[in-house]
Short mmCIF file of C-alpha atoms and ligand atoms in Angstrom, two decimals:
data_model
loop_
_atom_site.label_atom_id
_atom_site.label_comp_id
_atom_site.label_asym_id
_atom_site.label_seq_id
_atom_site.Cartn_x
_atom_site.Cartn_y
_atom_site.Cartn_z
CA MET A 1 -88.62 31.79 9.06
CA LYS A 2 -85.52 29.90 10.31
CA THR A 3 -83.12 30.88 12.97
CA LYS A 4 -79.83 31.06 10.66
CA ILE A 5 -76.77 30.65 12.99
CA LEU A 6 -73.09 31.05 11.73
CA MET A 7 -69.76 29.61 14.24
CA VAL A 8 -66.61 31.48 13.07
CA CYS A 9 -63.17 30.54 13.61
CA LEU A 10 -59.96 31.21 11.47
CA GLY A 11 -59.05 27.90 8.90
CA ASN A 12 -62.90 26.32 9.43
CA ILE A 13 -60.94 22.96 10.28
CA CYS A 14 -61.11 22.51 14.07
CA ARG A 15 -63.64 24.37 16.26
CA SER A 16 -65.95 25.72 14.25
CA PRO A 17 -67.10 22.59 12.66
CA LEU A 18 -67.29 21.48 15.86
CA ALA A 19 -69.58 24.23 17.19
CA GLU A 20 -71.15 23.66 14.04
CA GLY A 21 -71.95 19.67 14.17
CA ILE A 22 -72.96 20.05 17.87
CA LEU A 23 -75.28 22.80 17.69
CA THR A 24 -77.26 21.16 14.74
CA ALA A 25 -77.29 17.69 16.76
CA MET A 26 -79.34 19.81 19.67
CA ILE A 27 -81.38 22.30 17.62
CA ASN A 28 -85.08 21.15 15.41
CA PRO A 29 -83.39 21.79 11.52
CA ASP A 30 -87.06 22.64 10.65
CA ASN A 31 -86.42 26.26 12.77
CA VAL A 32 -82.61 26.85 12.42
CA ALA A 33 -80.05 26.43 10.27
CA VAL A 34 -76.62 26.05 11.62
CA ASP A 35 -73.25 26.42 9.89
CA SER A 36 -70.11 27.36 10.01
CA ALA A 37 -66.74 29.55 8.40
CA GLY A 38 -63.29 30.35 8.43
CA THR A 39 -61.68 33.80 8.69
CA GLY A 40 -58.69 32.51 6.49
CA ASN A 41 -59.16 30.90 2.96
CA TRP A 42 -56.32 28.32 3.42
CA HIS A 43 -58.95 25.04 4.03
CA VAL A 44 -62.02 26.15 1.48
CA GLY A 45 -63.20 22.75 -0.06
CA ASP A 46 -61.82 20.82 2.84
CA LYS A 47 -63.03 18.17 4.92
CA PRO A 48 -62.90 19.15 8.95
CA ASP A 49 -59.38 18.12 10.18
CA LYS A 50 -59.00 14.14 10.90
CA ARG A 51 -58.91 14.91 15.31
CA SER A 52 -62.33 17.58 14.48
CA ILE A 53 -63.83 13.52 13.06
CA THR A 54 -62.70 12.03 15.67
CA VAL A 55 -63.10 13.17 18.36
CA ALA A 56 -66.96 14.29 17.25
CA LEU A 57 -67.66 10.80 15.80
CA LYS A 58 -66.87 9.68 19.69
CA ASN A 59 -69.98 11.61 20.96
CA GLY A 60 -72.28 9.88 18.47
CA ILE A 61 -71.74 13.43 15.40
CA ASP A 62 -70.78 12.61 12.54
CA ILE A 63 -69.18 16.17 11.21
CA THR A 64 -67.60 13.87 7.85
CA GLN A 65 -70.40 16.52 4.94
CA GLN A 66 -69.29 19.49 6.43
CA ARG A 67 -66.81 21.70 3.78
CA GLY A 68 -64.59 24.46 4.54
CA LYS A 69 -65.78 27.67 3.57
CA GLN A 70 -64.14 31.61 4.34
CA PHE A 71 -66.36 33.58 5.74
CA SER A 72 -67.42 36.97 3.87
CA THR A 73 -68.86 40.22 3.96
CA TYR A 74 -72.18 38.69 2.48
CA ASP A 75 -72.45 36.44 5.83
CA TYR A 76 -74.24 39.52 7.40
CA GLU A 77 -76.70 39.51 5.54
CA ILE A 78 -77.37 35.97 5.89
CA TYR A 79 -77.46 34.87 9.49
CA ASP A 80 -78.98 36.45 12.48
CA HIS A 81 -76.18 35.44 14.75
CA ILE A 82 -72.33 34.99 14.65
CA PHE A 83 -70.15 32.74 17.15
CA VAL A 84 -66.26 33.18 17.20
CA MET A 85 -64.03 30.93 18.71
CA ASP A 86 -61.79 33.38 20.08
CA ALA A 87 -61.04 37.33 20.61
CA THR A 88 -58.81 37.24 16.99
CA ASN A 89 -62.03 35.98 14.46
CA TYR A 90 -64.05 38.52 16.57
CA SER A 91 -61.76 41.56 15.30
CA ASP A 92 -61.30 39.85 12.09
CA VAL A 93 -65.27 39.22 11.52
CA ILE A 94 -66.57 42.71 13.35
CA LYS A 95 -63.52 45.27 10.51
CA LEU A 96 -65.94 43.29 7.39
CA ALA A 97 -69.56 44.72 9.60
CA THR A 98 -70.98 48.04 7.69
CA SER A 99 -73.79 48.56 10.46
CA HIS A 100 -74.52 48.53 14.30
CA THR A 101 -76.77 45.95 13.37
CA GLU A 102 -74.35 43.89 11.97
CA LYS A 103 -71.95 44.61 14.39
CA ALA A 104 -74.90 43.29 17.60
CA LYS A 105 -74.98 39.97 15.72
CA VAL A 106 -71.22 39.15 16.43
CA SER A 107 -70.48 37.09 20.14
CA MET A 108 -67.48 35.59 21.20
CA ILE A 109 -69.18 31.82 22.03
CA LEU A 110 -67.84 31.27 25.45
CA ASP A 111 -69.74 34.25 26.56
CA GLU A 112 -72.11 31.87 26.93
CA ILE A 113 -70.86 30.16 29.36
CA PHE A 114 -68.41 33.22 30.63
CA PRO A 115 -70.48 36.78 29.99
CA GLY A 116 -68.04 39.38 29.24
CA GLU A 117 -64.53 37.99 30.19
CA ALA A 118 -63.84 37.45 26.64
CA VAL A 119 -62.21 33.84 27.01
CA ASP A 120 -60.63 32.05 23.83
CA VAL A 121 -61.53 28.56 22.57
CA PRO A 122 -58.01 27.51 22.26
CA ASP A 123 -56.91 26.33 18.94
CA PRO A 124 -56.89 23.26 18.76
CA TYR A 125 -55.11 22.60 15.63
CA TYR A 126 -51.31 22.35 16.68
CA GLY A 127 -51.50 20.39 19.44
CA GLY A 128 -52.29 16.71 20.73
CA ASP A 129 -56.14 14.84 21.14
CA THR A 130 -56.13 16.40 24.25
CA GLY A 131 -56.63 19.87 23.76
CA PHE A 132 -59.73 18.62 21.21
CA ASP A 133 -61.62 16.38 23.33
CA ASN A 134 -61.38 20.40 25.77
CA VAL A 135 -62.72 21.87 22.70
CA TYR A 136 -65.51 19.59 22.36
CA ALA A 137 -66.51 19.56 25.77
CA MET A 138 -66.64 23.39 25.68
CA LEU A 139 -68.30 24.16 22.48
CA TYR A 140 -71.09 21.39 24.29
CA THR A 141 -71.74 23.41 26.97
CA ALA A 142 -71.56 26.71 24.84
CA CYS A 143 -74.07 25.12 22.66
CA GLU A 144 -76.50 24.04 25.64
CA LYS A 145 -76.29 28.17 26.76
CA ILE A 146 -77.56 28.53 23.34
CA VAL A 147 -79.84 26.63 22.66
CA SER A 148 -82.13 27.90 25.74
CA ARG A 149 -80.68 31.58 25.81
CA LEU A 150 -81.98 31.89 22.28
CA ALA A 151 -85.44 29.11 22.71
CA ILE A 152 -84.44 27.01 19.56
P1 4NP B 1 -59.02 26.07 13.46
O1 4NP B 1 -57.72 25.85 13.91
O2 4NP B 1 -59.15 27.09 13.10
O3 4NP B 1 -59.88 26.16 14.83
O4 4NP B 1 -59.76 25.88 12.71
C1 4NP B 1 -56.97 26.13 12.84
C2 4NP B 1 -56.98 24.85 11.53
C3 4NP B 1 -55.84 25.79 10.73
C4 4NP B 1 -55.28 27.00 10.79
C5 4NP B 1 -54.97 27.55 11.67
C6 4NP B 1 -56.58 27.00 12.59
N1 4NP B 1 -54.00 26.92 9.23
O5 4NP B 1 -53.52 27.48 9.98
O6 4NP B 1 -53.75 26.22 8.92
#
């Protein structure tokens, strides 16, 4: 059975599409499926933010085929691991869990680098391009850790 991983942020246009693209580039698609979603619904059906597309392309990753979707309680049935970008995403996603098993699937992605410190991936939406470079670098390191910890 494939390991199914979901990356979650607020809008599903800046951070989680990058996390999806980065992790997808690191895994074997025969064994692992990676997707992303937002807790909000404003960008359902939208392409990722141009600045996320640009920083990904600069690093050899094409995320232009991705389209925004909203996180739903049904995702708990589909995915094995749900990585959220910040503490607000964490509480919004956990609220929709219906069991301890579901709650245990959720973690903050930067816990991979800074365990137990509850460090947020900063939302780069209202900032400049440097914010996107920083987010890319953080997510890259976190995804490397995910690959090694989960042995995927
Ligand atoms: P993201 O950034 O959660 O990293 O995709 C945002 C994108 C859009 C909005 C908020 C955050 N928005 O309010 O539209």
